[in-house]
CSV table of C-alpha atoms in Angstrom, one decimal:
chain,number,residue,atom,x,y,z
A,1,ALA,CA,36.9,124.3,16.2
A,2,ALA,CA,33.4,123.9,14.7
A,3,ALA,CA,34.7,126.8,12.5
A,4,ASN,CA,33.6,124.9,9.3
A,5,VAL,CA,31.6,121.4,9.7
A,6,ASP,CA,29.7,119.1,7.1
A,7,VAL,CA,26.2,118.4,8.0
A,8,TYR,CA,24.6,114.9,6.9
A,9,VAL,CA,21.1,114.0,7.0
A,10,ASN,CA,20.1,110.4,7.2
A,11,GLY,CA,23.9,109.7,6.1
A,12,SER,CA,24.0,111.8,2.8
A,13,LEU,CA,26.1,115.1,2.6
A,14,LEU,CA,23.7,118.3,2.7
A,15,LEU,CA,26.1,120.7,3.4
A,16,ASP,CA,29.5,120.6,3.1
A,17,ASN,CA,32.0,123.0,4.6
A,18,PHE,CA,30.1,125.2,6.2
A,19,ALA,CA,31.1,128.1,8.0
A,20,PHE,CA,30.4,129.7,11.3
A,21,ARG,CA,27.5,132.8,10.7
A,22,THR,CA,26.8,131.6,6.8
A,23,ALA,CA,23.0,130.3,6.5
A,24,THR,CA,21.3,128.0,3.7
A,25,PRO,CA,17.6,129.6,2.4
A,26,TYR,CA,14.8,127.8,2.5
A,27,ILE,CA,15.0,124.4,1.5
A,28,ASP,CA,12.9,121.4,1.1
A,29,VAL,CA,13.1,118.6,3.6
A,30,PRO,CA,11.2,115.3,3.9
A,31,ALA,CA,8.5,116.0,7.0
A,32,GLY,CA,6.8,113.0,8.7
A,33,VAL,CA,10.1,110.7,8.7
A,34,GLU,CA,12.5,110.9,11.7
A,35,LEU,CA,15.6,112.7,10.6
A,36,ASN,CA,19.0,112.0,11.5
A,37,ILE,CA,20.8,115.4,11.5
A,38,GLY,CA,24.8,114.5,11.8
A,39,VAL,CA,27.1,117.3,12.2
A,40,ALA,CA,30.8,116.3,11.3
A,41,PRO,CA,34.5,118.5,10.7
A,42,GLY,CA,34.8,120.2,8.1
A,43,THR,CA,37.2,117.8,6.4
A,44,SER,CA,35.0,114.7,7.1
A,45,THR,CA,34.7,112.2,4.7
A,46,SER,CA,31.5,110.1,5.6
A,47,VAL,CA,29.0,110.5,8.6
A,48,ASN,CA,31.2,108.2,10.5
A,49,ASP,CA,33.2,111.2,11.3
A,50,THR,CA,29.7,112.8,12.7
A,51,LEU,CA,30.4,115.0,15.8
A,52,LYS,CA,26.9,115.4,16.9
A,53,ASN,CA,23.8,113.8,15.5
A,54,PHE,CA,20.4,115.5,16.0
A,55,GLN,CA,17.2,113.3,15.7
A,56,VAL,CA,14.1,115.4,14.3
A,57,THR,CA,10.8,115.3,13.0
A,58,LEU,CA,9.4,118.1,11.0
A,59,THR,CA,5.4,118.4,10.6
A,60,ASN,CA,4.3,118.4,6.8
A,61,GLY,CA,3.8,121.7,5.0
A,62,GLN,CA,5.8,123.7,8.8
A,63,THR,CA,8.4,125.9,8.0
A,64,TYR,CA,11.3,125.7,10.6
A,65,VAL,CA,14.5,127.1,11.0
A,66,ALA,CA,17.4,125.6,12.7
A,67,ILE,CA,20.6,126.9,14.1
A,68,ALA,CA,23.9,125.7,15.2
A,69,ASN,CA,24.9,127.3,18.5
A,70,GLY,CA,27.4,126.3,21.4
A,71,VAL,CA,30.5,124.9,21.8
A,72,LEU,CA,31.8,121.4,21.5
A,73,ASN,CA,33.0,121.2,25.2
A,74,PRO,CA,31.7,123.8,27.3
A,75,SER,CA,34.6,122.9,30.5
A,76,ASN,CA,36.8,124.8,28.1
A,77,PHE,CA,34.8,127.7,27.2
A,78,ALA,CA,33.1,130.1,30.1
A,79,THR,CA,30.1,129.1,31.7
A,80,ASN,CA,26.7,130.9,30.6
A,81,PRO,CA,25.5,133.6,33.7
A,82,ASP,CA,21.9,132.3,33.6
A,83,GLY,CA,23.1,128.6,34.0
A,84,ARG,CA,21.9,127.7,30.4
A,85,SER,CA,23.7,124.6,28.7
A,86,THR,CA,26.2,125.9,26.2
A,87,ALA,CA,27.0,122.0,24.6
A,88,PHE,CA,26.5,122.2,21.1
A,89,THR,CA,22.8,122.1,20.1
A,90,LEU,CA,20.6,123.1,17.3
A,91,PHE,CA,17.9,125.9,18.4
A,92,LEU,CA,15.0,124.5,16.0
A,93,GLN,CA,12.3,126.9,15.9
A,94,ASP,CA,8.9,126.6,13.8
A,95,ASN,CA,6.4,128.8,12.5
A,96,MET,CA,8.8,130.9,10.6
A,97,ARG,CA,8.1,133.3,7.6
A,98,GLU,CA,9.8,134.0,4.4
A,99,ALA,CA,8.3,136.9,3.9
A,100,ALA,CA,6.6,139.6,6.2
A,101,THR,CA,3.3,139.8,6.4
A,102,THR,CA,2.9,143.8,5.7
A,103,GLY,CA,5.6,146.0,3.7
A,104,ASP,CA,7.2,146.7,7.1
A,105,VAL,CA,9.7,144.0,8.5
A,106,ASP,CA,9.1,141.0,10.4
A,107,PHE,CA,12.1,139.1,12.4
A,108,ARG,CA,12.4,136.9,14.9
A,109,ALA,CA,15.4,137.4,17.7
A,110,VAL,CA,17.9,134.7,19.0
A,111,HIS,CA,20.2,135.0,22.0
A,112,GLY,CA,23.0,132.9,20.5
A,113,ALA,CA,25.7,134.5,22.9
A,114,SER,CA,26.8,131.6,24.5
A,115,ASP,CA,28.8,133.7,27.8
A,116,ALA,CA,26.2,136.7,27.8
A,117,PRO,CA,23.6,137.0,30.4
A,118,THR,CA,19.5,138.1,29.6
A,119,VAL,CA,19.6,140.8,27.6
A,120,ASP,CA,17.2,143.6,26.6
A,121,ILE,CA,17.7,145.1,22.8
A,122,LEU,CA,16.6,148.8,22.5
A,123,ALA,CA,15.5,150.7,19.6
A,124,ARG,CA,17.1,153.7,20.6
A,125,ASN,CA,14.3,156.4,20.8
A,126,VAL,CA,11.9,154.1,19.1
A,127,ALA,CA,10.6,150.9,21.4
A,128,THR,CA,12.2,148.1,23.3
A,129,LEU,CA,12.6,145.1,20.5
A,130,VAL,CA,13.4,142.0,23.0
A,131,ASP,CA,12.6,142.2,26.5
A,132,ASN,CA,14.5,139.8,29.4
A,133,ALA,CA,16.0,137.0,26.7
A,134,ALA,CA,18.4,134.5,28.1
A,135,TYR,CA,21.0,132.6,26.0
A,136,GLY,CA,19.2,129.5,23.6
A,137,ASP,CA,15.5,132.3,23.6
A,138,ILE,CA,13.6,133.0,20.1
A,139,THR,CA,11.4,135.6,20.3
A,140,GLY,CA,8.1,135.8,18.4
A,141,TYR,CA,7.9,137.9,15.3
A,142,LEU,CA,8.5,141.7,15.9
A,143,THR,CA,7.5,144.1,12.9
A,144,VAL,CA,9.3,147.2,12.5
A,145,PRO,CA,8.5,149.7,9.9
A,146,ALA,CA,11.3,149.6,7.5
A,147,ALA,CA,14.3,152.1,8.6
A,148,SER,CA,17.7,152.2,10.0
A,149,TYR,CA,17.9,152.0,13.8
A,150,THR,CA,20.5,152.0,16.2
A,151,LEU,CA,20.0,149.2,18.4
A,152,ASP,CA,21.3,148.8,21.9
A,153,VAL,CA,22.1,145.5,23.7
A,154,THR,CA,21.8,146.1,27.6
A,155,PRO,CA,21.3,143.5,30.4
A,156,GLY,CA,18.1,142.4,31.2
A,157,ASN,CA,18.0,144.3,34.3
A,158,ASP,CA,19.6,147.8,33.7
A,159,ASN,CA,18.6,149.2,30.5
A,160,THR,CA,21.1,152.1,31.2
A,161,ALA,CA,23.9,150.1,30.9
A,162,ILE,CA,24.6,149.7,27.2
A,163,VAL,CA,26.9,146.9,26.5
A,164,ALA,CA,26.9,147.1,22.8
A,165,SER,CA,25.4,149.4,20.1
A,166,PHE,CA,24.6,148.2,16.7
A,167,THR,CA,23.0,149.9,13.3
A,168,ALA,CA,20.6,148.0,11.5
A,169,ASP,CA,19.8,149.0,8.1
A,170,LEU,CA,17.0,147.6,7.5
A,171,SER,CA,15.2,150.7,4.9
A,172,THR,CA,15.9,148.6,2.1
A,173,LEU,CA,13.8,145.2,3.6
A,174,GLY,CA,10.0,146.3,3.7
A,175,GLY,CA,8.0,143.6,3.0
A,176,GLY,CA,11.0,140.8,4.1
A,177,ALA,CA,11.3,138.6,7.1
A,178,ALA,CA,14.7,137.7,9.0
A,179,VAL,CA,16.2,136.1,11.6
A,180,VAL,CA,18.4,138.4,14.1
A,181,PHE,CA,21.0,136.4,16.0
A,182,ALA,CA,23.4,137.3,18.5
A,183,SER,CA,26.5,135.7,17.6
A,184,GLY,CA,30.0,135.1,19.4
A,185,PHE,CA,31.7,135.9,22.7
A,186,LEU,CA,31.1,138.7,25.1
A,187,ASP,CA,34.8,138.0,26.3
A,188,PRO,CA,36.4,136.3,24.0
A,189,SER,CA,39.3,136.2,26.1
A,190,MET,CA,37.6,133.6,28.2
A,191,ASN,CA,36.2,131.7,25.7
A,192,GLN,CA,39.8,130.5,23.4
A,193,ASN,CA,39.9,133.9,21.9
A,194,GLY,CA,37.3,133.3,19.7
A,195,ALA,CA,34.7,135.2,17.3
A,196,ALA,CA,33.9,138.8,20.1
A,197,PHE,CA,30.1,140.0,20.3
A,198,GLY,CA,27.8,141.4,17.3
A,199,LEU,CA,24.2,141.3,15.9
A,200,TRP,CA,23.6,139.2,12.5
A,201,ALA,CA,20.9,138.9,10.4
A,202,ALA,CA,19.8,135.8,8.0
A,203,LEU,CA,17.9,136.5,5.2
A,204,PRO,CA,15.1,133.7,3.6
A,205,ASN,CA,17.3,133.3,0.8
A,206,GLY,CA,20.7,132.6,2.9
A,207,THR,CA,22.3,135.9,2.8
A,208,VAL,CA,23.8,136.8,6.2
A,209,VAL,CA,24.5,140.3,7.0
A,210,GLU,CA,26.3,142.0,10.0
A,211,PHE,CA,25.1,145.0,11.7
A,212,PRO,CA,28.2,146.7,12.1
A,213,ALA,CA,28.6,148.3,15.5
A,214,THR,CA,28.5,151.9,16.4
A,215,SER,CA,30.3,153.7,19.1
A,216,THR,CA,28.6,156.8,21.0
A,217,ALA,CA,28.5,159.1,23.8
A,218,ARG,CA,26.2,161.1,25.5
A,219,LEU,CA,27.6,165.2,25.9
A,220,GLN,CA,25.8,167.9,27.2
A,221,VAL,CA,27.3,171.3,26.1
A,222,ILE,CA,26.6,174.4,29.0
A,223,HIS,CA,27.7,177.6,27.7
A,224,ASN,CA,29.1,179.7,30.5
A,225,ALA,CA,31.8,181.6,28.8
A,226,ALA,CA,30.5,185.3,30.7
A,227,ASP,CA,32.7,187.1,28.2
A,228,PRO,CA,30.0,189.8,26.6
A,229,ALA,CA,31.5,189.4,23.3
A,230,ALA,CA,30.8,185.6,23.3
A,231,ALA,CA,27.2,186.1,24.2
A,232,ASN,CA,26.2,184.3,21.5
A,233,VAL,CA,28.2,181.4,19.8
A,234,ASP,CA,27.6,179.2,17.2
A,235,VAL,CA,29.1,175.5,17.5
A,236,TYR,CA,30.6,173.7,14.5
A,237,VAL,CA,31.7,169.5,15.0
A,238,ASN,CA,33.4,168.2,12.3
A,239,GLY,CA,32.5,171.6,9.8
A,240,SER,CA,29.0,171.1,10.6
A,241,LEU,CA,27.2,173.7,12.5
A,242,LEU,CA,25.9,171.6,15.9
A,243,LEU,CA,24.3,175.0,17.7
A,244,ASP,CA,23.1,177.9,16.4
A,245,ASN,CA,23.3,180.9,18.3
A,246,PHE,CA,23.8,179.5,21.3
A,247,ALA,CA,23.2,181.8,24.4
A,248,PHE,CA,25.6,182.4,27.4
A,249,ARG,CA,23.8,180.3,30.7
A,250,THR,CA,21.9,178.1,28.1
A,251,ALA,CA,22.2,174.1,27.7
A,252,THR,CA,21.6,171.6,25.2
A,253,PRO,CA,20.6,168.2,26.5
A,254,TYR,CA,22.0,165.7,26.4
A,255,ILE,CA,22.8,164.5,22.7
A,256,ASP,CA,24.4,161.7,20.8
A,257,VAL,CA,27.9,162.3,19.4
A,258,PRO,CA,30.2,160.0,18.1
A,259,ALA,CA,32.7,158.2,20.2
A,260,GLY,CA,36.1,156.7,19.2
A,261,VAL,CA,36.9,159.1,16.6
A,262,GLU,CA,38.4,162.3,16.8
A,263,LEU,CA,35.8,165.4,16.9
A,264,ASN,CA,36.7,169.1,15.4
A,265,ILE,CA,34.4,171.2,18.0
A,266,GLY,CA,34.4,175.1,16.6
A,267,VAL,CA,32.9,178.0,18.5
A,268,ALA,CA,32.5,181.1,16.1
A,269,PRO,CA,30.9,184.2,16.7
A,270,GLY,CA,26.7,184.0,16.5
């Protein structure tokens, strides 16, 4: 019901037909005075059509992000597992950066999925980036090298249970900043069939980038074919060599392989 909204500030239209998962660039707004931020349907004709009004006073010279989040009628949607309110609101955060402080990438992470529990986000084989974030939480700034990462979302109390994985290609964002936000519903069927859970990044210029979901499985390969002719074999996956001179009674460690797609596994002489 809030897919497109109009945003009024002190009675004047600021954003017309502002769409879900879009963002403004950083803009100048008055500081030191009370701002009445009214959110109305995208079909509104004036501030009198406001659905929700928020009163905020911003500090002079400070940089903020305001994230519209939640649902208009919580009784029609799944409750938050941690008991957090899911009512439509603004998450307001100060001390924002419009660029990184170094040549790396600086970002804050926002838990904005109303039906999701407390989560961790792990950069696979690198580090835990977000630890025990509940709905509505905004982390401090995290700094990572400009590279591509696989991000695993897990329950906060069980990092072995991967809920979803995403590819975050930050390789071209060196020196830049971002707001990475969890968005949508973990279970759309219990939430009016709204948008599904995903990870997105808002850049300072207003560009919003989706981190594509990625599916992987963990696989261990054991060579246990006793035929002397197969004492050493090469193993190809989709035409590429995976294992060279793979010997009888040896095994690989568990490795990541693509899931949800057909794999052609070819076994050839060593």
